[in-house]
Amino acid sequence: MTDQAFAAETGTADVPGKPTSASRTTLSHIMTHNDTNLLGTVHGGVIMKLVDDAAGAVAGRHSGGPAVTASMDEMVFLEPVRVGDLVHVKAQVNWTGRTSMEVGVRVLAERWNESTPPTQVGSAYLVFAAVDADGKPRVVPPVLPETERDKRRYQEAQIRRTHRLARRRAIKELREKRVAEGHED
């Protein structure tokens, strides 16, 4: 699909697109004892907050203003994070709709005092909605994938969006059917 065809399809023809690299960011943080859970590793909620912070920064940069977290599709923890780890949260816009965008996040960790390569310890996909001063949705610029990896991520994001919408629709239909049958929630 050409950039013009995409813009016409999404209703963003009057909004210039932005390349993926324009809003890509990395947030880094050293994990301390304040970040631990009862098992002595870094609490998943601490990692999730860093993920949301980095994704929010990317969404705000891309949309040129406020953007709010609408959903977190998936948060995968691959390895535990320990006190003393330097955590890098890398985020980028994978896909844009008319007023929303998917931000993909990779979480890497390395020992603060070692020069070994970082290990991927998590990943997540978040959906953000751009909002105006009144909290109403506003149009976002289309994302323009630059590399083959960006194009792959864009296509995968479209699949996740299709699944999200289908899941919502199926749940709504099930609930409506149960109400019609006289069941209460």
Coordinates of C-alpha atoms in Angstrom, one line a residue:
M1 CA 0.0 0.0 0.0
T2 CA 1.3 3.4 -0.9
D3 CA 1.6 6.2 1.7
Q4 CA -1.2 8.1 -0.1
A5 CA -3.5 5.1 -0.2
F6 CA -2.8 4.5 3.5
A7 CA -3.5 8.1 4.4
A8 CA -6.8 8.0 2.4
E9 CA -7.8 4.7 4.1
T10 CA -7.2 5.9 7.6
G11 CA -8.5 9.5 7.2
T12 CA -5.2 11.1 7.8
A13 CA -4.6 12.4 4.3
D14 CA -4.1 15.9 5.6
V15 CA -1.6 14.9 8.4
P16 CA 2.0 14.3 7.2
G17 CA 3.5 11.0 8.2
K18 CA 6.4 10.6 10.5
P19 CA 9.2 8.0 10.2
T20 CA 9.5 5.3 12.8
S21 CA 12.9 6.8 13.9
A22 CA 11.3 10.2 14.7
S23 CA 9.9 9.0 18.0
R24 CA 11.9 5.9 18.9
T25 CA 13.4 6.2 22.4
T26 CA 15.3 4.3 25.1
L27 CA 14.7 4.8 28.8
S28 CA 17.5 3.3 31.1
H29 CA 17.3 2.7 34.9
I30 CA 19.5 1.0 37.5
M31 CA 17.5 -1.4 39.6
T32 CA 17.9 -1.0 43.4
H33 CA 16.6 -2.7 46.5
N34 CA 13.5 -0.4 46.4
D35 CA 12.4 -2.2 43.2
T36 CA 12.4 -5.7 44.6
N37 CA 9.5 -8.1 45.3
L38 CA 9.3 -10.7 48.0
L39 CA 11.5 -13.1 46.0
G40 CA 14.4 -10.6 45.9
T41 CA 14.1 -9.9 42.2
V42 CA 12.7 -6.8 40.6
H43 CA 9.0 -6.5 40.8
G44 CA 7.1 -7.0 37.5
G45 CA 5.1 -3.9 38.3
V46 CA 8.3 -1.8 38.3
I47 CA 9.2 -3.1 34.9
M48 CA 5.6 -2.5 33.7
K49 CA 5.8 1.1 34.8
L50 CA 9.1 1.7 33.0
V51 CA 7.5 0.1 29.9
D52 CA 4.4 2.4 30.2
D53 CA 6.7 5.4 30.7
A54 CA 8.8 4.7 27.7
A55 CA 5.8 3.9 25.5
G56 CA 4.0 7.0 26.6
A57 CA 7.0 9.2 25.7
V58 CA 7.1 7.6 22.3
A59 CA 3.3 8.0 21.8
G60 CA 3.5 11.6 22.8
R61 CA 6.4 12.3 20.6
H62 CA 4.8 10.7 17.6
S63 CA 1.4 12.2 18.1
G64 CA 2.8 15.7 18.9
G65 CA 0.9 16.0 22.2
P66 CA -0.8 14.0 25.0
A67 CA -1.5 10.4 24.5
V68 CA -3.0 8.0 27.1
T69 CA -2.6 4.3 27.6
A70 CA -5.7 2.5 26.2
S71 CA -4.5 -1.1 26.6
M72 CA -1.5 -3.3 27.1
D73 CA -2.0 -6.2 24.8
E74 CA 0.8 -8.3 26.1
M75 CA 3.6 -8.1 28.7
V76 CA 6.0 -11.0 28.5
F77 CA 8.7 -11.5 31.2
L78 CA 11.5 -13.7 29.7
E79 CA 14.1 -13.5 32.5
P80 CA 14.2 -12.1 36.0
V81 CA 15.7 -8.7 36.6
R82 CA 18.0 -8.3 39.6
V83 CA 19.1 -5.6 41.8
G84 CA 22.1 -3.9 40.2
D85 CA 20.9 -4.6 36.6
L86 CA 20.9 -1.6 34.3
V87 CA 17.6 -1.9 32.5
H88 CA 17.0 -0.4 29.0
V89 CA 13.5 0.0 27.8
K90 CA 13.4 0.5 24.0
A91 CA 10.2 1.7 22.5
Q92 CA 8.9 2.6 19.0
V93 CA 5.6 3.2 17.2
N94 CA 4.8 0.1 15.3
W95 CA 1.4 1.0 13.8
T96 CA -1.0 4.0 13.7
G97 CA -4.7 4.2 13.1
R98 CA -6.7 7.5 12.9
T99 CA -6.4 8.4 16.6
S100 CA -4.5 5.5 18.2
M101 CA -1.2 3.8 17.8
E102 CA 0.6 0.6 18.9
V103 CA 3.9 1.0 20.6
G104 CA 6.2 -2.0 20.8
V105 CA 8.6 -2.2 23.7
R106 CA 11.7 -4.4 24.3
V107 CA 13.2 -4.6 27.8
L108 CA 16.9 -5.4 28.0
A109 CA 19.0 -5.9 31.1
E110 CA 22.8 -5.9 31.8
R111 CA 24.9 -5.8 34.9
W112 CA 25.7 -2.3 35.8
N113 CA 29.4 -3.1 36.3
E114 CA 30.1 -5.5 33.5
S115 CA 30.7 -5.0 29.8
T116 CA 28.6 -8.0 28.6
P117 CA 25.9 -7.5 26.0
P118 CA 22.4 -6.9 27.4
T119 CA 19.9 -9.7 27.5
Q120 CA 16.3 -9.3 26.5
V121 CA 14.2 -9.8 29.6
G122 CA 10.8 -8.7 28.4
S123 CA 8.6 -7.3 25.7
A124 CA 5.2 -5.6 25.5
Y125 CA 2.7 -4.1 23.1
L126 CA 0.6 -1.1 24.2
V127 CA -2.1 0.9 22.5
F128 CA -2.2 4.6 23.1
A129 CA -4.9 7.1 22.1
A130 CA -3.9 10.7 21.3
V131 CA -6.1 13.1 23.1
D132 CA -6.7 16.9 23.0
A133 CA -6.9 19.3 26.0
D134 CA -10.5 18.1 26.7
G135 CA -9.5 14.4 26.6
K136 CA -11.2 13.8 23.3
P137 CA -9.4 11.7 20.6
R138 CA -7.4 13.5 18.1
V139 CA -5.8 12.5 14.8
V140 CA -2.3 11.1 14.8
P141 CA 0.2 11.2 12.0
P142 CA 0.6 8.0 10.1
V143 CA 3.8 6.1 11.0
L144 CA 6.2 5.5 8.0
P145 CA 8.1 2.3 8.5
E146 CA 11.7 2.8 7.4
T147 CA 13.4 -0.6 7.6
E148 CA 12.4 -4.2 6.8
R149 CA 12.1 -4.8 10.5
D150 CA 9.8 -1.7 10.9
K151 CA 7.7 -3.0 8.0
R152 CA 7.4 -6.5 9.7
R153 CA 6.5 -4.9 13.0
Y154 CA 3.8 -2.8 11.3
Q155 CA 2.3 -5.9 9.7
E156 CA 2.4 -7.8 12.9
A157 CA 0.7 -4.9 14.7
Q158 CA -2.1 -5.0 12.1
I159 CA -2.6 -8.7 13.0
R160 CA -2.7 -7.9 16.7
R161 CA -5.3 -5.1 16.0
T162 CA -7.5 -7.5 14.0
H163 CA -7.4 -10.0 16.9
R164 CA -8.1 -7.3 19.5
L165 CA -11.1 -6.1 17.6
A166 CA -12.4 -9.6 17.0
R167 CA -12.0 -10.6 20.6
R168 CA -13.9 -7.4 21.7
R169 CA -16.7 -8.2 19.2
A170 CA -17.0 -11.8 20.3
I171 CA -17.1 -10.9 24.0
K172 CA -19.8 -8.3 23.3
E173 CA -21.9 -10.7 21.3
L174 CA -21.6 -13.4 24.0
R175 CA -22.7 -10.9 26.7
E176 CA -25.6 -9.7 24.6
K177 CA -26.7 -13.3 24.0
R178 CA -26.5 -14.2 27.7
V179 CA -28.6 -11.1 28.6
A180 CA -31.1 -12.1 25.9
E181 CA -31.3 -15.6 27.5
G182 CA -32.0 -14.0 30.9
H183 CA -28.6 -14.5 32.5
E184 CA -27.2 -11.7 34.7
D185 CA -23.6 -10.8 34.9

